[in-house]
Short mmCIF file of C-alpha atoms in Angstrom, two decimals:
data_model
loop_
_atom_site.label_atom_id
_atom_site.label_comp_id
_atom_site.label_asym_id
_atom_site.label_seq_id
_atom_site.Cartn_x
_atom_site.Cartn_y
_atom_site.Cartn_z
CA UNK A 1 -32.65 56.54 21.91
CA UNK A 2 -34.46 55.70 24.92
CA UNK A 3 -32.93 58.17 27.27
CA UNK A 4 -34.54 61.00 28.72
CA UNK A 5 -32.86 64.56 28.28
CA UNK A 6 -33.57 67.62 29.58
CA UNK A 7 -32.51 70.31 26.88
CA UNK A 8 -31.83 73.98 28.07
CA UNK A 9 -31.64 76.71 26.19
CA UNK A 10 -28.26 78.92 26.48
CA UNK A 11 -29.17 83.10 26.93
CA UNK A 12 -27.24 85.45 24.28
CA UNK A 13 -24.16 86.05 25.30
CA UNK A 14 -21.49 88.72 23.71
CA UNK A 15 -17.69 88.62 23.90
CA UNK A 16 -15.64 89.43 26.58
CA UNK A 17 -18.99 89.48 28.92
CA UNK A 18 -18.34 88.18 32.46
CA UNK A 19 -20.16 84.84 33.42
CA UNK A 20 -20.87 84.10 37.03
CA UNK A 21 -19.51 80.73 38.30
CA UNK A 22 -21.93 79.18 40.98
CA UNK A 23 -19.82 76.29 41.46
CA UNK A 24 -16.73 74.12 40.19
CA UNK A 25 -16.22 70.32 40.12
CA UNK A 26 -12.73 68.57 40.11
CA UNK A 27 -13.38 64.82 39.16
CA UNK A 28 -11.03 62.12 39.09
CA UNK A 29 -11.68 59.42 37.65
CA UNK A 30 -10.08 56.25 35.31
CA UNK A 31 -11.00 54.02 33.05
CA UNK A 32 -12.18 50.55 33.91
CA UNK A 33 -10.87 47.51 32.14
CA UNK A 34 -13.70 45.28 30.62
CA UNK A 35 -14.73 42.24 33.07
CA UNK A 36 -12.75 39.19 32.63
CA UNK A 37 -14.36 36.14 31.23
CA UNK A 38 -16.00 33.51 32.66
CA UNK A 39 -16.88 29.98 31.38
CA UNK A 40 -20.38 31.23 30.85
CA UNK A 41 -19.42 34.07 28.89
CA UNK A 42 -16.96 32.28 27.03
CA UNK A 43 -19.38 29.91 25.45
CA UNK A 44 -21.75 32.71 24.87
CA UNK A 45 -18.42 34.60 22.86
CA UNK A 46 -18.19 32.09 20.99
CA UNK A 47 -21.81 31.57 20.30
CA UNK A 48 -21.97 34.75 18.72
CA UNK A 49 -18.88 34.73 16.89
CA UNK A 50 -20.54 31.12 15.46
CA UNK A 51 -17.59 29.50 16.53
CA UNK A 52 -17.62 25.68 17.74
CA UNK A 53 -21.38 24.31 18.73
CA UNK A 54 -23.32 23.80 20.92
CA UNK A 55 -22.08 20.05 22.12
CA UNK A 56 -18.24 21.35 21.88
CA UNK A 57 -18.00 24.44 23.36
CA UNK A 58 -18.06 23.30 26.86
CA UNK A 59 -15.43 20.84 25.79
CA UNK A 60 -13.40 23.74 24.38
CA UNK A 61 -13.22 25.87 27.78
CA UNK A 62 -12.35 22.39 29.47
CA UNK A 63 -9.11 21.75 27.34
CA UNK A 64 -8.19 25.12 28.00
CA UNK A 65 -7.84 24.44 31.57
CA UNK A 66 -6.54 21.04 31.29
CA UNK A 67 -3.87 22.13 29.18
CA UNK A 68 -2.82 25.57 31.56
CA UNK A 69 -3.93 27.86 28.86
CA UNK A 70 -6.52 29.73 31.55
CA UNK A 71 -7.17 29.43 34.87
CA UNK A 72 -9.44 30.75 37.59
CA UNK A 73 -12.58 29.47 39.27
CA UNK A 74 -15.14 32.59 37.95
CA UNK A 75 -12.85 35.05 36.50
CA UNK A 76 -10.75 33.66 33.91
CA UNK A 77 -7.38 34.67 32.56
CA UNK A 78 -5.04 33.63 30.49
CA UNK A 79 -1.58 32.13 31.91
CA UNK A 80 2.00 32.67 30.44
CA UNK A 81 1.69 29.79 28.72
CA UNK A 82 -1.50 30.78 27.05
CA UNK A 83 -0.14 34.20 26.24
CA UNK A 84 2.64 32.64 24.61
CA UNK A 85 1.46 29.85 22.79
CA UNK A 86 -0.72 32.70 20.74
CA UNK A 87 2.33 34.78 20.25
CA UNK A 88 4.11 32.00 19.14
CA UNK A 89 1.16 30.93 16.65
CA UNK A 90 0.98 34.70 15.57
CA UNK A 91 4.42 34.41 14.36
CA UNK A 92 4.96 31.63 12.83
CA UNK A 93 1.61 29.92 11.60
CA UNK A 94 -0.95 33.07 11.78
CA UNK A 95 -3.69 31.14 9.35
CA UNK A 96 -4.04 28.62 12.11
CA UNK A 97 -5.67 31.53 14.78
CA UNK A 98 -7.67 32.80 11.71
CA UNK A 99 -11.77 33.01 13.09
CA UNK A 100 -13.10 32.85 9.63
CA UNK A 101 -11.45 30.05 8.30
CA UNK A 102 -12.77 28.28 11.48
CA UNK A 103 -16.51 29.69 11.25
CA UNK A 104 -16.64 28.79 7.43
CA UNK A 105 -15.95 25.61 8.21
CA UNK A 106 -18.28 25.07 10.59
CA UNK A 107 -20.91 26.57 8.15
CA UNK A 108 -20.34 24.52 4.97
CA UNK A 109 -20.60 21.46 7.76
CA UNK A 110 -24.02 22.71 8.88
CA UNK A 111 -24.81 22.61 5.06
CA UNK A 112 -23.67 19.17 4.46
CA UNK A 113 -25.60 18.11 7.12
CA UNK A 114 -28.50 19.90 5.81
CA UNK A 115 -27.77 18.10 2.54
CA UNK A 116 -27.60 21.95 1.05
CA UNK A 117 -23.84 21.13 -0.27
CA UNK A 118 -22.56 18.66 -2.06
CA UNK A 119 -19.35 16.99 0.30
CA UNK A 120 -17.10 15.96 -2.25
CA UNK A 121 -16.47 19.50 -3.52
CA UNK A 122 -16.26 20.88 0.08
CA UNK A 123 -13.79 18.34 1.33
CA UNK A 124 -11.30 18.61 -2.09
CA UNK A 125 -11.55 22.25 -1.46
CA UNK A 126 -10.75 22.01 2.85
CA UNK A 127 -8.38 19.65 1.94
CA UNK A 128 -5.86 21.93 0.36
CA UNK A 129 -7.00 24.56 3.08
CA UNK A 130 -5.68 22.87 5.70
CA UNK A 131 -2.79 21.77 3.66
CA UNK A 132 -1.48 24.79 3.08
CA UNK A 133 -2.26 25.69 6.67
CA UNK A 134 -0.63 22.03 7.98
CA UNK A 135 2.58 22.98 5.85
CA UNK A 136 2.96 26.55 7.15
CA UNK A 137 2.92 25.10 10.90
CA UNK A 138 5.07 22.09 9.46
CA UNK A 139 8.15 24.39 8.03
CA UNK A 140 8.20 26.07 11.52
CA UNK A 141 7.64 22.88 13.48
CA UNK A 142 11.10 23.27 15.52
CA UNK A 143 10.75 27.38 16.27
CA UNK A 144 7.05 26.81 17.73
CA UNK A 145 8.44 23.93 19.60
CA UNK A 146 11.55 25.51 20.97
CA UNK A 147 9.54 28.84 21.94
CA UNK A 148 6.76 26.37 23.61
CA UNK A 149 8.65 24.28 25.66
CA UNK A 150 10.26 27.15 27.39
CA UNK A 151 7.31 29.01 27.99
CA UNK A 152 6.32 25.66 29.37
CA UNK A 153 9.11 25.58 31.92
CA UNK A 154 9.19 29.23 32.57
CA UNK A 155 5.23 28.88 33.61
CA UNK A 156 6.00 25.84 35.58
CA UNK A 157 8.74 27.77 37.63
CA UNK A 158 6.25 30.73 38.02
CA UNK A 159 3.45 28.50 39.29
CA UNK A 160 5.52 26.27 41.77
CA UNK A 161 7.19 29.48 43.30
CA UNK A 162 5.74 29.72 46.75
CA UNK A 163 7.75 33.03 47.68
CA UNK A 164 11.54 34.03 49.23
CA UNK A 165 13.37 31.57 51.18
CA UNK A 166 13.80 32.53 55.44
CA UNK A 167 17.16 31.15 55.35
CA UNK A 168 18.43 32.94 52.22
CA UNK A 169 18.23 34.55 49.34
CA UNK A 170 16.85 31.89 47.23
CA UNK A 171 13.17 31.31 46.41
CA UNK A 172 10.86 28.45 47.46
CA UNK A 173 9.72 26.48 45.27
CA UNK A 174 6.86 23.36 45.09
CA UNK A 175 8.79 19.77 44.61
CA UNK A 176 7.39 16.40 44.20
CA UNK A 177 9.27 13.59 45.59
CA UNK A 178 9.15 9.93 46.72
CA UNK A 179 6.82 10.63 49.67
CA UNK A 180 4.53 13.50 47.72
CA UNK A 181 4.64 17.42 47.16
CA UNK A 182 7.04 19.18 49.49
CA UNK A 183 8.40 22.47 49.49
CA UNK A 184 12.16 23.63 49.10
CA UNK A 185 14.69 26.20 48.46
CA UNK A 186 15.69 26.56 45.06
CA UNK A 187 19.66 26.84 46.19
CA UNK A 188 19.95 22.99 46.80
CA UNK A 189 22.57 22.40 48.09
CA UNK A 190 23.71 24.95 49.70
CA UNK A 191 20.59 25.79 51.48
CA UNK A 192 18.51 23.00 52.88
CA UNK A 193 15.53 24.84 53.87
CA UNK A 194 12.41 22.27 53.64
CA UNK A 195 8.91 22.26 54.52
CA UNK A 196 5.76 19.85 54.09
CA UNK A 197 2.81 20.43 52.66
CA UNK A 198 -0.32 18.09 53.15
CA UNK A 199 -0.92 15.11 50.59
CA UNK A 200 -4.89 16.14 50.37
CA UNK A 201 -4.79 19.08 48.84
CA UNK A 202 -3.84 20.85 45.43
CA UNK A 203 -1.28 23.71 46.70
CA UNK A 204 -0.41 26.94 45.06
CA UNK A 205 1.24 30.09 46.45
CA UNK A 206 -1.52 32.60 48.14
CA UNK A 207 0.97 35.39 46.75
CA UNK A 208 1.27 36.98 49.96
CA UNK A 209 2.97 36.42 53.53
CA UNK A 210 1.32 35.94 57.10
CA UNK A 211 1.48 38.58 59.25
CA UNK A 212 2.54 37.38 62.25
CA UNK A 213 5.96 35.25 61.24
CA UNK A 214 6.50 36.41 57.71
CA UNK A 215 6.59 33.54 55.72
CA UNK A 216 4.75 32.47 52.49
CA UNK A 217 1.47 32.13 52.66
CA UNK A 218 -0.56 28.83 50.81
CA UNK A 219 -3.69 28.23 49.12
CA UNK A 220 -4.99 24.70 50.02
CA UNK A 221 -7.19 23.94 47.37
CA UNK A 222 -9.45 20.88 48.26
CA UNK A 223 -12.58 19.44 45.81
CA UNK A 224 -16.29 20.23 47.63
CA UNK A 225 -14.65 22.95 49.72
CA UNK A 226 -13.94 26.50 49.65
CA UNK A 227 -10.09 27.30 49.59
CA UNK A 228 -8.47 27.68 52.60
CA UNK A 229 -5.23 30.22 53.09
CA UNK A 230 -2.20 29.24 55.71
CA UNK A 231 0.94 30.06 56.39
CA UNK A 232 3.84 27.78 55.57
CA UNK A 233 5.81 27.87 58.78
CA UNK A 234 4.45 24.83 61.04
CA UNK A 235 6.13 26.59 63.93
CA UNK A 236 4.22 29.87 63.12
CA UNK A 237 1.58 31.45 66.23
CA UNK A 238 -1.47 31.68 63.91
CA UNK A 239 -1.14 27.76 64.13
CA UNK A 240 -0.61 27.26 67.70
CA UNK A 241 -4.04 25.65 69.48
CA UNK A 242 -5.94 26.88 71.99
CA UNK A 243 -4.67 25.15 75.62
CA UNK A 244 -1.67 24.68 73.73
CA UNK A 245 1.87 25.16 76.49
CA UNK A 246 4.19 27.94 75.42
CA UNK A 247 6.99 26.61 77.50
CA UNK A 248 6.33 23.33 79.64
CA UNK A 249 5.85 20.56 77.08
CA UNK A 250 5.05 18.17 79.97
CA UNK A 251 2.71 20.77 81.83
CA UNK A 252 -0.95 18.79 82.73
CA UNK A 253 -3.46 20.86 80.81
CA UNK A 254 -7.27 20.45 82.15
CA UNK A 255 -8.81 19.95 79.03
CA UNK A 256 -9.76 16.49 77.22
CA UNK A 257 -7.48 15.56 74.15
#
């Protein structure tokens, strides 16, 4: 309503006259997904859907990091694990993702607490809500759990995959041990390819390789800084110091340690 358009007036025109083209346009173009969420937005989704309040929505976002539901410092998305837990919920306890039981809950509380409903009659009548609801997820207690845990491991495998093993033709993957993370081939045994990874950091796979050597490349994530990307071979020549000797270990370098 508040745009501002120029209207023009088409001249008669008969069938079958000729029309003289001045000029013709050939655009390409797609269509953009919508922007992926951020924490902000999230809470202010959820405002207007008068979901949660105002003290617990924070706390909402927060458990869906801490339990690998989303990730991502600005832009958010959802992880395997995420997708599937809602799959899993959609198929065998749908009433427990339903918005508008969860918003008319948290409206007849607003009332209560506005003394504008009397309790007693709103908790008999939740009560056999959420028992219904409770039973539903009860009777399919083993299928959700099943599905779960091995979307669990299958997300834990994804996420500790650093890339393909130099060696062979195994992957890499993220281990913890007795002396902290490290990272080895997933034929163990048979292939023995190991590397270390430093004890300060939280590590994740930078989903690409270095350009000079070829390996996997890391993310070093590390709290109060801004993440830093290296390659995981120690012996690779974007590591190698300046002054450093290519071939005479021993060779007297004029420069202070």
């Amino acid at each position: 309503p508040y745009g501002k358009l120029k209207e023009e007036e088409l001249p008669e025109m008969e069938k079958g006259e000729a029309v003289a083209v001045k000029e013709i346009k050939l655009l390409q173009k797609e269509t953009l997904p919508p922007k992926r969420y951020t924490p902000a937005s999230i809470v202010n989704d959820l405002a207007k859907r008068n979901l949660g309040t105002k003290a617990t929505r924070a706390n909402i976002i927060d458990t869906l990091f801490q339990r690998g539901y989303i990730l991502g410092d600005q832009a958010i998305q959802a992880t395997d694990l995420g997708i599937k837990t809602i799959s899993t919920l959609e198929k065998y306890s749908p009433t427990i993702l339903d918005e508008e039981m969860t918003r008319t809950f948290e409206e007849e509380m607003d009332k209560i607490s506005e003394q504008d409903k009397d309790k007693d009659a709103y908790f008999e009548h939740e009560k056999k809500v959420l028992s219904k609801v409770l039973g539903e997820f009860k009777q399919n207690e083993a299928h959700i759990g099943k599905d779960l845990a091995f979307a669990k491991i299958e997300g834990d495998e994804k996420e500790s995959n650093i890339g393909d093993c130099p060696k062979c033709d195994g992957s890499l993957n993220i281990r913890r041990g007795k002396y902290g993370q490290f990272v080895a081939c997933k034929n163990y045994p048979e292939c023995k390819t190991t590397f270390k990874l430093p004890g300060n950091a939280l590590v994740k796979s930078a989903n690409k390789k270095c350009e000079a050597c070829g390996y996997p490349m890391l993310k070093l994530i590390r709290k109060g800084k801004k993440p830093q990307e290296v390659c995981l071979n120690h012996d690779c020549p974007t590591k190698k110091q300046e002054g450093e000797p290519d071939k005479a270990i021993n060779e007297k370098i004029d420069k202070k340690c």
